CSV table of C-alpha atoms in Angstrom, one decimal:
chain,number,residue,atom,x,y,z
A,1031,UNK,CA,-11.5,-17.4,11.3
A,1032,UNK,CA,-12.9,-15.3,8.6
A,1033,UNK,CA,-13.2,-11.7,9.9
A,1034,UNK,CA,-12.1,-8.2,8.8
A,1035,UNK,CA,-8.8,-8.7,10.6
A,1036,UNK,CA,-7.8,-10.9,7.7
A,1037,UNK,CA,-7.2,-8.1,5.0
A,1038,UNK,CA,-4.4,-9.6,3.2
A,1039,UNK,CA,-4.8,-9.4,-0.6
A,1040,UNK,CA,-7.9,-7.4,-0.3
A,1041,UNK,CA,-8.2,-4.4,-2.8
A,1042,UNK,CA,-9.9,-0.7,-1.9
A,1043,UNK,CA,-8.1,-0.1,1.2
A,1044,UNK,CA,-5.3,2.2,-0.2
A,1045,UNK,CA,-1.4,2.0,-0.3
A,1046,UNK,CA,0.5,0.9,2.9
A,1047,UNK,CA,2.8,3.9,3.7
A,1048,UNK,CA,5.6,3.5,6.0
A,1049,UNK,CA,6.0,6.0,8.7
A,1050,UNK,CA,9.6,7.5,8.4
A,1051,UNK,CA,11.3,6.9,11.9
A,1052,UNK,CA,8.4,5.5,13.4
A,1053,UNK,CA,8.4,5.4,17.3
A,1054,UNK,CA,7.7,2.0,19.0
A,1055,UNK,CA,4.8,3.6,20.7
A,1056,UNK,CA,3.1,6.7,19.6
A,1057,UNK,CA,1.2,7.6,22.9
A,1058,UNK,CA,1.9,6.6,26.5
A,1059,UNK,CA,-1.5,4.5,26.8
A,1060,UNK,CA,0.0,2.5,24.0
A,1061,UNK,CA,3.0,1.5,26.2
A,1062,UNK,CA,0.8,0.9,29.0
A,1063,UNK,CA,-1.5,-1.3,26.9
A,1064,UNK,CA,1.5,-3.4,25.9
A,1065,UNK,CA,2.8,-3.7,29.5
A,1066,UNK,CA,-0.6,-4.8,30.6
A,1067,UNK,CA,-1.1,-7.4,27.8
A,1068,UNK,CA,2.6,-8.9,28.7
A,1069,UNK,CA,1.7,-8.7,32.6
A,1070,UNK,CA,-1.7,-10.5,32.1
A,1071,UNK,CA,-0.5,-13.0,29.6
A,1072,UNK,CA,2.0,-14.1,32.3
A,1073,UNK,CA,-0.8,-15.1,34.8
A,1074,UNK,CA,-1.1,-18.2,32.9
A,1075,UNK,CA,-4.8,-18.2,32.1
A,1076,UNK,CA,-4.4,-17.9,28.3
A,1077,UNK,CA,-1.8,-18.2,25.6
A,1078,UNK,CA,-0.6,-16.1,22.7
A,1079,UNK,CA,-2.9,-17.8,20.1
A,1080,UNK,CA,-6.0,-17.5,22.4
A,1081,UNK,CA,-4.8,-13.7,22.7
A,1082,UNK,CA,-4.9,-13.3,18.9
A,1083,UNK,CA,-8.1,-14.9,18.6
A,1084,UNK,CA,-9.8,-12.6,21.3
A,1085,UNK,CA,-8.8,-9.8,19.0
A,1086,UNK,CA,-10.2,-11.3,15.9
A,1087,UNK,CA,-13.5,-11.4,17.6
A,1088,UNK,CA,-13.8,-7.4,17.7
A,1089,UNK,CA,-16.9,-6.0,15.8
A,1090,UNK,CA,-15.9,-5.6,12.1
A,1091,UNK,CA,-17.1,-1.6,12.2
A,1092,UNK,CA,-15.3,-1.0,15.5
A,1093,UNK,CA,-12.0,-3.0,14.2
A,1094,UNK,CA,-11.8,-0.8,11.2
A,1095,UNK,CA,-12.2,2.4,13.4
A,1096,UNK,CA,-9.6,1.9,16.0
A,1097,UNK,CA,-5.7,1.4,16.0
A,1098,UNK,CA,-3.6,-1.4,16.6
A,1099,UNK,CA,-3.1,-1.0,20.4
A,1100,UNK,CA,-7.0,-0.5,20.8
A,1101,UNK,CA,-7.3,-4.0,19.2
A,1102,UNK,CA,-5.0,-5.4,21.9
A,1103,UNK,CA,-7.0,-3.4,24.7
A,1104,UNK,CA,-10.3,-4.9,23.3
A,1105,UNK,CA,-8.8,-8.4,23.5
A,1106,UNK,CA,-7.4,-8.0,26.7
A,1107,UNK,CA,-10.6,-6.8,28.3
A,1108,UNK,CA,-12.6,-9.7,26.6
A,1109,UNK,CA,-9.9,-12.4,27.8
A,1110,UNK,CA,-9.9,-10.8,31.5
A,1111,UNK,CA,-13.8,-11.1,31.6
A,1112,UNK,CA,-14.2,-14.8,29.9
A,1113,UNK,CA,-11.6,-15.8,32.4
A,1114,UNK,CA,-13.3,-14.3,35.2
A,1115,UNK,CA,-10.5,-12.0,36.5
A,1116,UNK,CA,-12.7,-8.9,36.4
A,1117,UNK,CA,-16.3,-8.3,35.6
A,1118,UNK,CA,-17.6,-6.1,32.9
A,1119,UNK,CA,-18.9,-3.8,35.5
A,1120,UNK,CA,-15.2,-3.3,36.9
A,1121,UNK,CA,-13.9,-2.5,33.5
A,1122,UNK,CA,-16.6,0.1,33.0
A,1123,UNK,CA,-16.0,1.7,36.1
A,1124,UNK,CA,-12.4,2.0,35.7
A,1125,UNK,CA,-12.8,3.3,32.4
A,1126,UNK,CA,-15.1,6.0,33.4
A,1127,UNK,CA,-13.1,7.0,36.5
A,1128,UNK,CA,-15.6,5.5,39.1
A,1129,UNK,CA,-13.2,3.1,40.2
A,1130,UNK,CA,-12.9,4.4,43.6
A,1131,UNK,CA,-16.7,4.6,44.2
A,1132,UNK,CA,-17.7,2.4,47.2
A,1133,UNK,CA,-18.8,-1.0,46.1
A,1134,UNK,CA,-18.6,-4.7,46.8
A,1135,UNK,CA,-15.9,-6.2,48.9
A,1136,UNK,CA,-12.8,-7.1,46.7
A,1137,UNK,CA,-13.0,-10.7,45.4
A,1138,UNK,CA,-10.0,-12.9,46.0
A,1139,UNK,CA,-7.7,-13.4,43.3
A,1140,UNK,CA,-8.1,-16.9,41.7
A,1141,UNK,CA,-5.5,-19.5,42.7
A,1142,UNK,CA,-2.7,-20.6,40.6
A,1143,UNK,CA,-1.7,-17.3,39.1
A,1144,UNK,CA,1.6,-16.5,38.0
A,1145,UNK,CA,3.0,-12.9,39.0
A,1146,UNK,CA,5.5,-10.9,36.6
A,1147,UNK,CA,7.7,-8.9,38.9
A,1148,UNK,CA,9.3,-6.0,37.6
A,1149,UNK,CA,12.8,-7.4,38.0
A,1150,UNK,CA,11.8,-10.1,35.6
A,1151,UNK,CA,10.3,-8.1,32.7
A,1152,UNK,CA,13.3,-7.6,30.5
A,1153,UNK,CA,14.2,-11.4,30.8
A,1154,UNK,CA,10.6,-12.3,29.8
A,1155,UNK,CA,10.6,-9.8,26.8
A,1156,UNK,CA,13.9,-10.9,25.7
A,1157,UNK,CA,13.5,-14.8,25.7
A,1158,UNK,CA,9.7,-15.4,26.3
A,1159,UNK,CA,8.3,-18.6,25.5
A,1160,UNK,CA,9.1,-20.4,22.2
A,1161,UNK,CA,6.7,-22.0,20.2
A,1162,UNK,CA,9.0,-24.5,19.0
A,1163,UNK,CA,8.4,-27.9,20.1
A,1164,UNK,CA,11.1,-30.6,21.0
A,1165,UNK,CA,9.2,-33.4,19.9
A,1166,UNK,CA,9.7,-36.3,17.1
A,1167,UNK,CA,7.0,-35.7,14.8
A,1168,UNK,CA,7.6,-37.0,11.3
A,1169,UNK,CA,7.2,-34.3,8.3
A,1170,UNK,CA,4.2,-35.1,6.0
A,1171,UNK,CA,6.2,-33.1,3.3
A,1172,UNK,CA,9.6,-32.8,1.9
A,1173,UNK,CA,11.5,-30.1,0.3
A,1174,UNK,CA,10.4,-29.8,-3.2
A,1175,UNK,CA,7.2,-31.5,-3.1
A,1176,UNK,CA,4.1,-29.9,-4.8
A,1177,UNK,CA,1.3,-29.3,-2.2
A,1178,UNK,CA,-2.2,-27.6,-2.3
A,1179,UNK,CA,-3.5,-25.4,0.4
A,1180,UNK,CA,-7.1,-26.6,2.1
A,1181,UNK,CA,-10.0,-24.4,1.3
A,1182,UNK,CA,-11.0,-24.0,5.0
A,1183,UNK,CA,-13.4,-21.5,6.7
A,1184,UNK,CA,-13.1,-22.0,10.4
A,1185,UNK,CA,-15.0,-20.4,12.9
A,1186,UNK,CA,-11.8,-20.1,15.3
A,1187,UNK,CA,-8.3,-18.9,14.8
A,1188,UNK,CA,-6.1,-19.9,12.0
A,1189,UNK,CA,-2.9,-18.8,10.3
A,1190,UNK,CA,-3.9,-19.7,6.7
A,1191,UNK,CA,-4.8,-16.3,5.3
A,1192,UNK,CA,-8.0,-16.3,3.0
A,1193,UNK,CA,-5.9,-15.2,0.0
A,1194,UNK,CA,-3.9,-18.2,0.0
A,1195,UNK,CA,-6.7,-21.1,0.4
A,1196,UNK,CA,-6.9,-23.6,-2.5
A,1197,UNK,CA,-3.6,-22.6,-4.0
A,1198,UNK,CA,-0.8,-24.8,-5.4
A,1199,UNK,CA,2.5,-24.2,-4.0
A,1200,UNK,CA,5.9,-26.0,-3.4
A,1201,UNK,CA,7.6,-26.8,-0.2
A,1202,UNK,CA,10.5,-24.5,0.0
A,1203,UNK,CA,11.9,-25.5,3.4
A,1204,UNK,CA,11.0,-27.2,6.5
A,1205,UNK,CA,11.1,-24.9,9.8
A,1206,UNK,CA,10.7,-27.9,12.2
A,1207,UNK,CA,7.9,-28.8,14.7
A,1208,UNK,CA,5.8,-26.0,16.0
A,1209,UNK,CA,2.7,-25.3,18.3
A,1210,UNK,CA,-0.3,-25.6,15.9
A,1211,UNK,CA,-2.0,-22.1,16.6
A,1212,UNK,CA,-5.4,-23.3,15.6
A,1213,UNK,CA,-5.8,-25.9,18.3
A,1214,UNK,CA,-3.7,-23.9,20.8
A,1215,UNK,CA,-6.4,-21.1,20.3
A,1216,UNK,CA,-9.2,-23.4,21.1
A,1217,UNK,CA,-7.5,-24.8,24.3
A,1218,UNK,CA,-7.1,-28.1,22.6
A,1219,UNK,CA,-3.4,-28.5,23.5
A,1220,UNK,CA,-0.2,-27.8,21.2
A,1221,UNK,CA,-1.0,-30.6,18.7
A,1222,UNK,CA,2.6,-30.2,17.4
A,1223,UNK,CA,3.5,-30.6,13.8
A,1224,UNK,CA,5.9,-29.2,11.1
A,1225,UNK,CA,5.6,-25.6,9.9
A,1226,UNK,CA,7.1,-25.2,6.1
A,1227,UNK,CA,7.8,-22.3,3.9
A,1228,UNK,CA,5.7,-22.5,0.9
A,1229,UNK,CA,6.4,-21.0,-2.2
A,1230,UNK,CA,3.6,-19.8,-4.5
A,1231,UNK,CA,4.0,-18.0,-7.9
A,1232,UNK,CA,2.5,-14.7,-7.8
A,1233,UNK,CA,-0.1,-15.4,-10.7
A,1234,UNK,CA,-1.3,-18.6,-8.6
A,1235,UNK,CA,-2.3,-16.2,-5.9
A,1236,UNK,CA,-3.1,-13.1,-7.7
A,1237,UNK,CA,-4.0,-14.1,-11.2
A,1238,UNK,CA,-2.8,-13.6,-14.7
A,1239,UNK,CA,-2.5,-9.6,-13.8
A,1240,UNK,CA,0.4,-10.6,-11.4
A,1241,UNK,CA,4.1,-10.5,-12.8
A,1242,UNK,CA,5.2,-13.8,-14.0
A,1243,UNK,CA,8.4,-14.2,-12.2
A,1244,UNK,CA,7.1,-12.8,-8.7
A,1245,UNK,CA,7.0,-15.4,-5.8
A,1246,UNK,CA,5.5,-15.1,-2.2
A,1247,UNK,CA,6.5,-17.4,0.7
A,1248,UNK,CA,4.1,-18.2,3.2
A,1249,UNK,CA,4.6,-20.2,6.6
A,1250,UNK,CA,1.9,-23.0,6.5
A,1251,UNK,CA,1.6,-26.1,8.8
A,1252,UNK,CA,0.9,-29.5,8.0
A,1253,UNK,CA,-2.8,-29.4,8.8
A,1254,UNK,CA,-3.1,-26.5,6.1
A,1255,UNK,CA,-1.8,-28.7,3.2
A,1256,UNK,CA,-2.5,-31.6,1.0
A,1257,UNK,CA,-0.4,-33.4,-2.0
A,1258,UNK,CA,-1.1,-31.6,-5.0
């Protein structure tokens, strides 16, 4: 979708300044936010792309005023509420410290939930679930073919950034068959297809002021591309 999260190639946001010796987590609550996201994702009620799409629906002003793991928490709360696992009242009570107050009887957990036990956490984090698909899907393009990206403006999740739409490039490499994230996020199934590394000249993306010899490589799916 077109949103504030898709800021690649935008001007006026200042330089990216890497933090020297940056820790994995700056605060304990970030560590817990990560753990909650992994554990609840294991329940089987949503997939990775649905999780990304949930975070992309954060209101723009709130998105720009909050940090990375605050985006994660906002998206997690949305998914938990949308899937009927918790109510907004329950979330608000927990955040404000009123979760121990008397209230209605606890609702039974939905059927079919998977539970991530502590003994399995390391294995899940190390191996996880691969988005690669073992399917015989013919590629639409071959290495060296010239392609043009589609000028799409989908209301749902997409991995085609705005700055790379309606641009001409060349297939540099075929990564094989993968889950198509746009369909996966919309709960339309994996719709497996090829994903390619596509090479673009910097001037095709950024205009004549870019360096003549610079290139950018973007991983793009079949459904994003047409023959040039």
